[in-house]
CSV table of N, CA and C in Angstrom, one decimal:
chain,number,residue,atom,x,y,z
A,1,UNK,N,10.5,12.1,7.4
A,1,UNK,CA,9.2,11.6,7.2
A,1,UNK,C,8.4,12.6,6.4
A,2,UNK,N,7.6,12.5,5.4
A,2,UNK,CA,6.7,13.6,4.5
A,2,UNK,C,5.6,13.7,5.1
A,3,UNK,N,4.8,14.6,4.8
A,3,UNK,CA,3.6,15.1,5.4
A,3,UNK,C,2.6,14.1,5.8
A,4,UNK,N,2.1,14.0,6.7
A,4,UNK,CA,1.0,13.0,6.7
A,4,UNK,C,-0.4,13.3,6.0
A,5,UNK,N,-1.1,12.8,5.5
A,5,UNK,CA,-2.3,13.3,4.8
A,5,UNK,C,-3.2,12.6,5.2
A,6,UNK,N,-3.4,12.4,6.3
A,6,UNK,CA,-4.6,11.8,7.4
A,6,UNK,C,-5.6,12.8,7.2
A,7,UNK,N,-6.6,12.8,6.8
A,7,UNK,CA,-7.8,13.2,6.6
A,7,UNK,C,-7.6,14.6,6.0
A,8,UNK,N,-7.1,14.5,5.1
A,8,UNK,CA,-7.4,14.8,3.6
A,8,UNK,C,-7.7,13.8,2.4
A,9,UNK,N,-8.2,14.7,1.1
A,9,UNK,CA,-8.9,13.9,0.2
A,9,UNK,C,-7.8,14.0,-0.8
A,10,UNK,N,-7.9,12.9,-1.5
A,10,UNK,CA,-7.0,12.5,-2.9
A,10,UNK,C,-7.5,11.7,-3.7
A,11,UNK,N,-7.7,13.0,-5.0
A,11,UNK,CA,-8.8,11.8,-5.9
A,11,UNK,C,-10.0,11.8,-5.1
A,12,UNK,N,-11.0,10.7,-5.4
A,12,UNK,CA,-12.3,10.1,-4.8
A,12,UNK,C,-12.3,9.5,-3.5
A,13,UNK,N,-10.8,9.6,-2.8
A,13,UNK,CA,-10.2,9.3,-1.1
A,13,UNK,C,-10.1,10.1,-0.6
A,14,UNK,N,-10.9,9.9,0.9
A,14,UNK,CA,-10.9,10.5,2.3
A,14,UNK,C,-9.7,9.3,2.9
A,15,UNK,N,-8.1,10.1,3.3
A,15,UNK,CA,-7.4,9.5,3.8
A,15,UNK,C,-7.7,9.1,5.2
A,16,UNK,N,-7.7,8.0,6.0
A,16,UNK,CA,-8.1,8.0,7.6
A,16,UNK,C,-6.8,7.9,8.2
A,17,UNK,N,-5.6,7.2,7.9
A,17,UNK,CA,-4.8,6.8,8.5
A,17,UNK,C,-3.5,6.1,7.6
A,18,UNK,N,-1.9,6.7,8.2
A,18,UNK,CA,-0.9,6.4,7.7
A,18,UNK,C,-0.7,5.0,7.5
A,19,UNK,N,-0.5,3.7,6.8
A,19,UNK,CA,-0.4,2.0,7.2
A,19,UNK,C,1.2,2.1,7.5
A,20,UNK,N,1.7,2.8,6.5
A,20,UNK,CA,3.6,2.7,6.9
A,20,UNK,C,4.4,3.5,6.0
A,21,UNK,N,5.7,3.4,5.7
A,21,UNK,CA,6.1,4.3,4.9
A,21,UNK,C,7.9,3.5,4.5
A,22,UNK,N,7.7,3.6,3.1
A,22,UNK,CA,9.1,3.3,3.0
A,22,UNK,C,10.1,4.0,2.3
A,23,UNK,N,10.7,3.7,1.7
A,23,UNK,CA,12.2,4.7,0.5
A,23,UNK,C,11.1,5.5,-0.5
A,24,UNK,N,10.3,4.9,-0.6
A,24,UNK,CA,10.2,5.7,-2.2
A,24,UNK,C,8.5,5.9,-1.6
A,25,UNK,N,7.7,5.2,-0.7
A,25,UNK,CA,6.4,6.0,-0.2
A,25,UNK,C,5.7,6.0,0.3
A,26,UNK,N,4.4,6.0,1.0
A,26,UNK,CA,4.0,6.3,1.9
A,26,UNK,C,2.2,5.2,1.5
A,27,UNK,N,1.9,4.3,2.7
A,27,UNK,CA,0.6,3.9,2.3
A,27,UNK,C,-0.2,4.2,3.2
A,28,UNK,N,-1.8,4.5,3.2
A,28,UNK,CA,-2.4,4.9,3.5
A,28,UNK,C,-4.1,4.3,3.8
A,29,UNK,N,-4.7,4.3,4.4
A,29,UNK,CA,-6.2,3.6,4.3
A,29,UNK,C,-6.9,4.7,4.0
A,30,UNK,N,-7.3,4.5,3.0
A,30,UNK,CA,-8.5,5.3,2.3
A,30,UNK,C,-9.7,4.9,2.2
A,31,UNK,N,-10.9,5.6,2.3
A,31,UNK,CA,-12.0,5.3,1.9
A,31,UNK,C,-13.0,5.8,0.6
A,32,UNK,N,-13.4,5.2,-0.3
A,32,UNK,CA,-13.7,5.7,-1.6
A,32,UNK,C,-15.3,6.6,-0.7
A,33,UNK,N,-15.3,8.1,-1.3
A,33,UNK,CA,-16.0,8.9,-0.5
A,33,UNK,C,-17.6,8.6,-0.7
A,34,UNK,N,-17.7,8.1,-2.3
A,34,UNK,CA,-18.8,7.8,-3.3
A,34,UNK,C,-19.4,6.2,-2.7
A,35,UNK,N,-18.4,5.3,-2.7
A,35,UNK,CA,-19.2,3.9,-2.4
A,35,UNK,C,-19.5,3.8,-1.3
A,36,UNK,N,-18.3,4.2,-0.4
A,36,UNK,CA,-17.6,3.7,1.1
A,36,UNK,C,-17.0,2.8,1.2
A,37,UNK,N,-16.2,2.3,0.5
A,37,UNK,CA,-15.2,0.7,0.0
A,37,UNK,C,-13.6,1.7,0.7
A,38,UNK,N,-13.4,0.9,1.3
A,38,UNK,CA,-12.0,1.3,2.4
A,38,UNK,C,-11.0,0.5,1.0
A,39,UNK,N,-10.1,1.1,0.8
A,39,UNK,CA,-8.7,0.6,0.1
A,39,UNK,C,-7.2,0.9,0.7
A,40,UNK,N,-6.5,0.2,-0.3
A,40,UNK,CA,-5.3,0.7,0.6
A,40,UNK,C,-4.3,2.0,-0.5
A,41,UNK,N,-4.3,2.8,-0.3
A,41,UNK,CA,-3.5,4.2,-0.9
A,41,UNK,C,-1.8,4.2,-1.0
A,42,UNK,N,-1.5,4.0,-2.6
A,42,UNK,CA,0.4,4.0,-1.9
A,42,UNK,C,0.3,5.5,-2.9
A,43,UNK,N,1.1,6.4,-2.1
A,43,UNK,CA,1.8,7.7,-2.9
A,43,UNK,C,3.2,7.3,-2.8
A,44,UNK,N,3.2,8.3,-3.9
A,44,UNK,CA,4.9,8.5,-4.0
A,44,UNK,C,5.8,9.7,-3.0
A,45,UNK,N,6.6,9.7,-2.2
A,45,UNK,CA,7.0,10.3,-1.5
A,45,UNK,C,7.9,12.0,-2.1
A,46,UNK,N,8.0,12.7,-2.1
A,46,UNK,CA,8.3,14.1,-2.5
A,46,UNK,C,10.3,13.8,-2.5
A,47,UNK,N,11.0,13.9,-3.6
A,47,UNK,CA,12.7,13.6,-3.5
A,47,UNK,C,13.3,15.0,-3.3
A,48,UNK,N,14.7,15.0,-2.5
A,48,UNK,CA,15.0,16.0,-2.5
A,48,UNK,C,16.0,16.6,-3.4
A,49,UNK,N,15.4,16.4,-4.7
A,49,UNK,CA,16.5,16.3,-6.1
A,49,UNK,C,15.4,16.2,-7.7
A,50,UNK,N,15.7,16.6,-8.2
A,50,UNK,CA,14.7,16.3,-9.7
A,50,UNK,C,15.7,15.5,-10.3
A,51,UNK,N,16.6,15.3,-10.7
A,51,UNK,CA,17.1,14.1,-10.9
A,51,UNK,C,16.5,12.4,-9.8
A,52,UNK,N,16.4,12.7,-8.6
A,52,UNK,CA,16.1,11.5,-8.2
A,52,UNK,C,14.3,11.7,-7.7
A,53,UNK,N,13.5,13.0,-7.8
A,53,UNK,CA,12.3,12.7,-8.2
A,53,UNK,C,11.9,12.0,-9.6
A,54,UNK,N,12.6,12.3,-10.7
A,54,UNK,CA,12.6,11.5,-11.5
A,54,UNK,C,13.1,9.9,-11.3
A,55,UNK,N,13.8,9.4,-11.0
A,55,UNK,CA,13.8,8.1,-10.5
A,55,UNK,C,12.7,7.3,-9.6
A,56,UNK,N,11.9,8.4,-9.5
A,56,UNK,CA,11.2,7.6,-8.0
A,56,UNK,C,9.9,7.6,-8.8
A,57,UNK,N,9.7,8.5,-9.9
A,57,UNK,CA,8.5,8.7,-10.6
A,57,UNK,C,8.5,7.5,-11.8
A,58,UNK,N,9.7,7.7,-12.7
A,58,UNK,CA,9.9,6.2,-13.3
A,58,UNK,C,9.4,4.8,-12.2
A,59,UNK,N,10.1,4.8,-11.6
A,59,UNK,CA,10.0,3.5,-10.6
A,59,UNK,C,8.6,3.2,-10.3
A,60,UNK,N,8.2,4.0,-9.4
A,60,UNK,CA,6.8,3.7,-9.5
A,60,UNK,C,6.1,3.4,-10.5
A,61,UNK,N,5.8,4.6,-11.5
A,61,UNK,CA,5.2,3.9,-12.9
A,61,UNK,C,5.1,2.5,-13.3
A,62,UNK,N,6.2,1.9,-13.3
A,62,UNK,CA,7.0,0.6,-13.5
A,62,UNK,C,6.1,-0.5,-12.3
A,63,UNK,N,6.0,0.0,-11.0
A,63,UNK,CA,5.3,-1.0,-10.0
A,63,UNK,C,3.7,-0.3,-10.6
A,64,UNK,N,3.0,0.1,-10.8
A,64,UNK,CA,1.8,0.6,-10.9
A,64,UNK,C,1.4,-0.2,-12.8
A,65,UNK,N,2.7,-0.5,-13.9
A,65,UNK,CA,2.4,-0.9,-14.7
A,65,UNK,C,2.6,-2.7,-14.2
A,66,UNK,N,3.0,-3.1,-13.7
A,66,UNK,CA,3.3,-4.8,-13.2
A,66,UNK,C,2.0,-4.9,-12.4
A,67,UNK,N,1.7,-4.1,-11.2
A,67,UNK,CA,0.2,-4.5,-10.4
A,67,UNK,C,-0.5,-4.9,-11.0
A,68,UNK,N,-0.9,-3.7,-12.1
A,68,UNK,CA,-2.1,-3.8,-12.9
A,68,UNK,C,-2.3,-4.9,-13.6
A,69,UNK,N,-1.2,-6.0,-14.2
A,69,UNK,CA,-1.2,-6.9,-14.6
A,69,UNK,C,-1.4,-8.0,-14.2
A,70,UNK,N,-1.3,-8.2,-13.1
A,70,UNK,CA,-1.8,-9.3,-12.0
A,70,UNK,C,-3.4,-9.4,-11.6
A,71,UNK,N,-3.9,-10.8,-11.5
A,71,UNK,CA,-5.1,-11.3,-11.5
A,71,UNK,C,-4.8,-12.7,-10.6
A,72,UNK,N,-4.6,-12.6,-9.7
A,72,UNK,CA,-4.4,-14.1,-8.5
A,72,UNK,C,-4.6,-13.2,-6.9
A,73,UNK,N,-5.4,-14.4,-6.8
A,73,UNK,CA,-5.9,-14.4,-5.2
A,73,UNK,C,-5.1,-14.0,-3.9
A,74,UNK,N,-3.8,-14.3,-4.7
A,74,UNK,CA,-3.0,-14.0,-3.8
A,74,UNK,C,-1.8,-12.7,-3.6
A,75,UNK,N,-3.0,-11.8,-4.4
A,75,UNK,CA,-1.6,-10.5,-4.6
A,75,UNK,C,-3.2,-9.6,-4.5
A,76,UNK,N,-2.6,-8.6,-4.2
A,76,UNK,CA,-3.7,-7.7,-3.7
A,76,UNK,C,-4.1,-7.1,-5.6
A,77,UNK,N,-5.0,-6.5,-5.6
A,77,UNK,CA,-6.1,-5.9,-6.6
A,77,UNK,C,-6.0,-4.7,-6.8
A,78,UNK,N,-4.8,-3.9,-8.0
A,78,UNK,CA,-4.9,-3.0,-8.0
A,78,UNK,C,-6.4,-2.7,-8.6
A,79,UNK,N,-6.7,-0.9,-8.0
A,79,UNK,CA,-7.8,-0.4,-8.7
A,79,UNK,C,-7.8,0.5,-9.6
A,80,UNK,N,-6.7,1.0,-9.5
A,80,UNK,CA,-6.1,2.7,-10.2
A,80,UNK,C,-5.6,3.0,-10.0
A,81,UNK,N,-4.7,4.5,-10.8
A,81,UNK,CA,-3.7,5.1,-10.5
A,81,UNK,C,-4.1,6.3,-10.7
A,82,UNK,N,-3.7,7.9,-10.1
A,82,UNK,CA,-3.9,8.9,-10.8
A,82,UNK,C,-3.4,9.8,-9.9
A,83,UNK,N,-3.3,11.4,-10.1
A,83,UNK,CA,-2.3,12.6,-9.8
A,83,UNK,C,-3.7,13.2,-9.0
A,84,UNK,N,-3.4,14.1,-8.1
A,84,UNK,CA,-4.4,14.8,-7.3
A,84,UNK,C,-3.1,15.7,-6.5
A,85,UNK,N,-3.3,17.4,-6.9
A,85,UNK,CA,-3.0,17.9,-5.9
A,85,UNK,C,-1.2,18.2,-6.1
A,86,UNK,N,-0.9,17.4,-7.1
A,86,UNK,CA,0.6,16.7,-7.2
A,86,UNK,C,1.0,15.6,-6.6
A,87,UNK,N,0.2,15.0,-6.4
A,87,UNK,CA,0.7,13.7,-5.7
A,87,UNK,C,0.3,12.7,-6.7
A,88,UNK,N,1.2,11.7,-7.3
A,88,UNK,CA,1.0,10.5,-7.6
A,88,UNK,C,0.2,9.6,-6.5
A,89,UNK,N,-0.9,8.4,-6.8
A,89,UNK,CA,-1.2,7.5,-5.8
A,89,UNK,C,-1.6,7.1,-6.9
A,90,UNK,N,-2.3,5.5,-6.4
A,90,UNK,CA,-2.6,4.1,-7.1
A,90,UNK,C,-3.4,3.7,-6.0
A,91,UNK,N,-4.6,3.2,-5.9
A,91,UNK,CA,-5.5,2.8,-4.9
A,91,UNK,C,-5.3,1.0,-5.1
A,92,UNK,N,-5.8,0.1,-4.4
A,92,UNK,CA,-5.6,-1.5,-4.1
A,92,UNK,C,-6.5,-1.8,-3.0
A,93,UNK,N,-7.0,-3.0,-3.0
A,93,UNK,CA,-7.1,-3.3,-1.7
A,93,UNK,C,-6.4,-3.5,-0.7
């Protein structure tokens, strides 16, 4: 399991709490610190290889470029993506 980042900041997010965690990373409830709009936080999890951190960094890219293209009621709303600290994340509701 990777570090938890329960209340720490990333980007314009105060982390509150872990939601789950899978192969490739880790989601989180964040709160935007400026509005106060709660979102949902996915990072990418730390590999234990540069060869397969590279795969895990493509990969994501790849889900963070499909989100963003989606506009229906029924898929959550990406809001952004961006690096903080070294960590990849993508904020959504």
């Amino acid at each position: 399991m990777a570090e938890d980042l329960t209340g720490k900041r990333l980007g314009p997010f105060v982390i509150e709490r872990r939601l789950g965690q899978g192969a490739m990373g880790a989601v989180y409830v964040g709160v935007h610190e400026a509005k106060g709009s709660r979102v949902a936080i996915k990072v990418v999890l730390p590999a234990e290889t540069k060869e397969k951190s590279d795969k895990l960094a493509a990969r994501f890219e790849r889900e963070i470029k499909l989100l963003s293209q989606f506009r229906h009621p029924n898929i959550v709303r990406f809001y952004g993506a961006s690096e903080d600290q070294g960590i990849r994340f993508y904020a959504m509701e």
